[in-house]
Amino acid sequence: MLQTRLAQGAVIYPSRPFRALDTLQPSTIKVVILGQDPYHGPGQAQGLAFSVPDGFKRPPSLRNILQEIEREYPTDHSALAAFVLTSNLLKNDLSRWAQQGVLLLNTCLTVEDGQPASHARAGWETVTDAVIAEVARDPSPKVFMLWGAHAQAKHPLIASQGEHLILMANHPSPLSAHRPPVPFVGCNHFHLANEWLIQHKCQVIDWKA
């Protein structure tokens, strides 16, 4: 399908669809964050869910994610030299999380320019469902963050495989981040994940690295 669309002149993002899997093995993954499909603008998609290169305008969902981290792990602003919120200083590029064992996986790995969800239900879900199930089968402790109905639909793939921590909330998109039943804003997922990793004698994630 991809080769056909490319031959027809379609512009497809990202250039490295499997980047999220490049450096991680199931046994090294500590946290899984599921997205839906890559960003569909030029230069945005990196192959890591929710991540965009530094210097790009921050997408609204990523902005809410970083603001939630700042809420959970507040910085002593009196120690800052500049009058800028720390969440604005955090980088857009989330590869620093991947280096610590966070799998940032979209359930659909490619998208066409300007056409969100254009490759949904085109076969990628079979691949990523298998990845999710394989990661969940690994016995090492893991935290799965499922934000929104699309990610939460993967719950059975995880719950049936092992005793992992599954955290669920609304999607961080501004359309749903404040809505019930479980608003993303104030969900405390990043803190809960680290508490659980500590309980299982695992290295925590430095979300503000």
Coordinates of C-alpha atoms in Angstrom, one line a residue:
M1 CA 0.0 0.0 0.0
L2 CA 2.8 2.4 0.9
Q3 CA 4.8 1.7 -2.2
T4 CA 1.6 2.2 -4.3
R5 CA 0.8 5.5 -2.8
L6 CA 4.5 6.7 -3.1
A7 CA 4.4 5.7 -6.8
Q8 CA 1.3 7.7 -7.2
G9 CA 3.1 10.8 -5.8
A10 CA 1.8 10.8 -2.2
V11 CA 3.9 12.5 0.4
I12 CA 4.1 10.2 3.4
Y13 CA 5.4 10.9 7.0
P14 CA 7.5 10.0 8.9
S15 CA 10.7 8.9 7.0
R16 CA 11.4 6.3 9.7
P17 CA 8.1 4.7 10.7
F18 CA 9.7 2.2 13.0
R19 CA 11.9 4.6 14.9
A20 CA 10.1 4.0 18.2
L21 CA 11.3 0.4 18.0
D22 CA 14.9 1.1 16.8
T23 CA 16.6 1.2 20.2
L24 CA 14.1 -0.6 22.5
Q25 CA 13.6 -4.3 23.3
P26 CA 10.6 -5.5 25.4
S27 CA 12.8 -6.1 28.4
T28 CA 14.2 -2.5 28.3
I29 CA 10.8 -0.8 28.1
K30 CA 9.5 0.7 31.3
V31 CA 6.6 2.9 30.1
V32 CA 4.4 2.7 27.0
I33 CA 2.6 5.8 25.8
L34 CA 0.2 5.1 22.9
G35 CA -0.7 7.6 20.2
Q36 CA -3.0 7.3 17.2
D37 CA -1.2 8.3 14.0
P38 CA 1.7 10.6 13.1
Y39 CA 1.5 14.4 12.7
H40 CA 0.6 15.1 9.1
G41 CA 2.5 18.4 8.5
P42 CA 5.9 18.7 6.8
G43 CA 8.8 17.9 9.1
Q44 CA 6.7 17.3 12.2
A45 CA 6.5 13.5 12.5
Q46 CA 9.6 11.8 14.0
G47 CA 8.4 8.2 14.4
L48 CA 7.8 8.9 18.1
A49 CA 4.2 9.4 19.3
F50 CA 3.5 13.1 20.4
S51 CA 7.0 14.2 19.6
V52 CA 8.1 16.9 17.2
P53 CA 11.5 18.3 16.5
D54 CA 12.7 21.2 18.7
G55 CA 12.1 24.5 17.0
F56 CA 8.7 23.5 15.6
K57 CA 5.5 25.0 16.9
R58 CA 4.4 22.8 19.8
P59 CA 1.2 20.8 19.0
P60 CA -1.7 21.4 21.5
S61 CA -1.6 17.8 22.8
L62 CA 2.1 17.9 23.5
R63 CA 1.7 21.3 25.2
N64 CA -0.9 19.8 27.5
I65 CA 1.4 16.8 28.2
L66 CA 4.4 19.0 29.1
Q67 CA 2.2 21.3 31.2
E68 CA 0.9 18.3 33.1
I69 CA 4.5 17.2 33.9
E70 CA 5.2 20.7 35.2
R71 CA 2.1 20.5 37.4
E72 CA 3.2 17.1 38.8
Y73 CA 6.8 18.1 39.1
P74 CA 6.8 21.9 39.7
T75 CA 10.0 23.8 39.4
D76 CA 11.1 26.4 41.9
H77 CA 10.6 29.4 39.6
S78 CA 12.4 31.7 42.0
A79 CA 15.6 29.8 40.9
L80 CA 15.0 30.6 37.2
A81 CA 16.9 33.4 35.7
A82 CA 14.3 34.1 33.1
F83 CA 10.6 34.8 33.5
V84 CA 9.5 31.8 31.4
L85 CA 7.4 28.8 32.5
T86 CA 9.5 25.7 32.8
S87 CA 7.1 23.8 30.5
N88 CA 8.1 26.2 27.7
L89 CA 11.8 25.3 28.4
L90 CA 11.1 21.5 28.0
K91 CA 12.0 20.2 24.6
N92 CA 9.5 19.1 22.0
D93 CA 11.7 16.2 20.9
L94 CA 10.8 13.3 23.2
S95 CA 13.7 11.1 22.2
R96 CA 15.1 11.8 25.7
W97 CA 12.2 9.7 27.0
A98 CA 12.8 6.9 24.6
Q99 CA 16.5 6.8 25.7
Q100 CA 15.2 6.1 29.2
G101 CA 12.9 3.2 28.2
V102 CA 9.7 4.9 27.2
L103 CA 8.0 3.4 24.1
L104 CA 6.2 6.2 22.2
L105 CA 4.2 4.2 19.8
N106 CA 1.5 5.3 17.4
T107 CA -1.0 2.6 16.5
C108 CA -0.8 3.7 12.9
L109 CA 2.8 4.4 11.8
T110 CA 2.4 6.5 8.7
V111 CA 0.2 9.3 7.4
E112 CA -0.1 11.3 4.2
D113 CA 0.6 15.0 4.0
G114 CA -2.3 17.0 5.2
Q115 CA -4.6 14.0 5.7
P116 CA -4.9 12.9 9.3
A117 CA -5.8 9.2 9.8
S118 CA -5.3 8.6 6.0
H119 CA -3.6 5.3 6.7
A120 CA -5.8 4.1 9.5
R121 CA -7.3 0.6 9.0
A122 CA -4.8 0.0 6.2
G123 CA -2.9 -2.7 8.0
W124 CA -0.7 -1.0 10.5
E125 CA -2.9 -1.9 13.4
T126 CA -2.2 -5.5 12.9
V127 CA 1.5 -4.8 13.3
T128 CA 1.2 -2.5 16.3
D129 CA -1.3 -4.7 18.1
A130 CA 1.3 -7.5 17.8
V131 CA 4.0 -5.1 19.2
I132 CA 1.8 -4.1 22.1
A133 CA 1.0 -7.7 23.0
E134 CA 4.6 -8.7 22.7
V135 CA 5.7 -5.9 25.0
A136 CA 3.0 -6.8 27.5
R137 CA 4.1 -10.4 27.5
D138 CA 7.5 -9.5 28.8
P139 CA 7.6 -10.0 32.5
S140 CA 9.6 -6.9 33.4
P141 CA 7.5 -4.3 35.1
K142 CA 5.9 -1.8 32.8
V143 CA 3.4 1.1 32.9
F144 CA 1.0 1.6 30.1
M145 CA -0.5 5.1 29.7
L146 CA -3.8 4.9 27.6
W147 CA -5.1 8.3 26.8
G148 CA -8.4 8.5 25.0
A149 CA -10.8 5.9 23.6
H150 CA -8.5 4.8 20.8
A151 CA -5.6 3.9 23.1
Q152 CA -8.0 2.4 25.7
A153 CA -9.3 0.0 23.1
K154 CA -5.9 -1.7 23.4
H155 CA -6.5 -2.5 27.1
P156 CA -7.4 -6.2 26.5
L157 CA -4.1 -6.7 24.7
I158 CA -2.3 -5.6 27.8
A159 CA -4.5 -6.9 30.7
S160 CA -4.5 -10.4 29.4
Q161 CA -0.7 -10.7 29.3
G162 CA 0.8 -9.8 32.6
E163 CA 0.6 -7.7 35.8
H164 CA 1.5 -4.3 34.6
L165 CA 0.2 -0.9 35.7
I166 CA -2.4 0.5 33.3
L167 CA -3.3 4.2 33.6
M168 CA -6.2 5.6 31.7
A169 CA -7.5 9.1 31.1
N170 CA -8.9 11.3 28.4
H171 CA -6.7 12.3 25.5
P172 CA -4.5 15.3 26.1
S173 CA -6.0 17.1 23.1
P174 CA -7.6 20.4 24.1
L175 CA -11.0 19.0 22.9
S176 CA -11.0 16.4 25.7
A177 CA -8.2 17.1 28.2
H178 CA -10.5 18.7 30.7
R179 CA -13.6 16.5 30.2
P180 CA -14.9 13.6 32.3
P181 CA -14.8 10.8 33.1
V182 CA -11.1 11.1 33.8
P183 CA -9.6 14.5 32.6
F184 CA -6.1 14.3 31.4
V185 CA -5.3 17.5 33.2
G186 CA -4.6 16.5 36.7
C187 CA -4.4 12.8 36.0
N188 CA -1.0 12.5 37.8
H189 CA 0.1 9.7 35.5
F190 CA 3.7 10.7 35.3
H191 CA 4.1 10.7 39.1
L192 CA 2.1 7.5 39.5
A193 CA 4.3 5.8 36.9
N194 CA 7.4 6.7 38.8
E195 CA 6.0 5.6 42.1
W196 CA 5.1 2.2 40.6
L197 CA 8.6 1.8 39.1
I198 CA 10.2 2.6 42.5
Q199 CA 8.0 0.0 44.1
H200 CA 9.2 -2.5 41.6
K201 CA 12.9 -1.5 42.1
C202 CA 13.2 0.1 38.6
Q203 CA 14.9 3.3 37.6
V204 CA 12.4 6.1 37.4
I205 CA 11.9 8.3 34.3
D206 CA 13.2 11.8 34.4
W207 CA 10.3 13.4 32.6
K208 CA 12.0 16.8 32.7
A209 CA 15.4 15.7 31.4

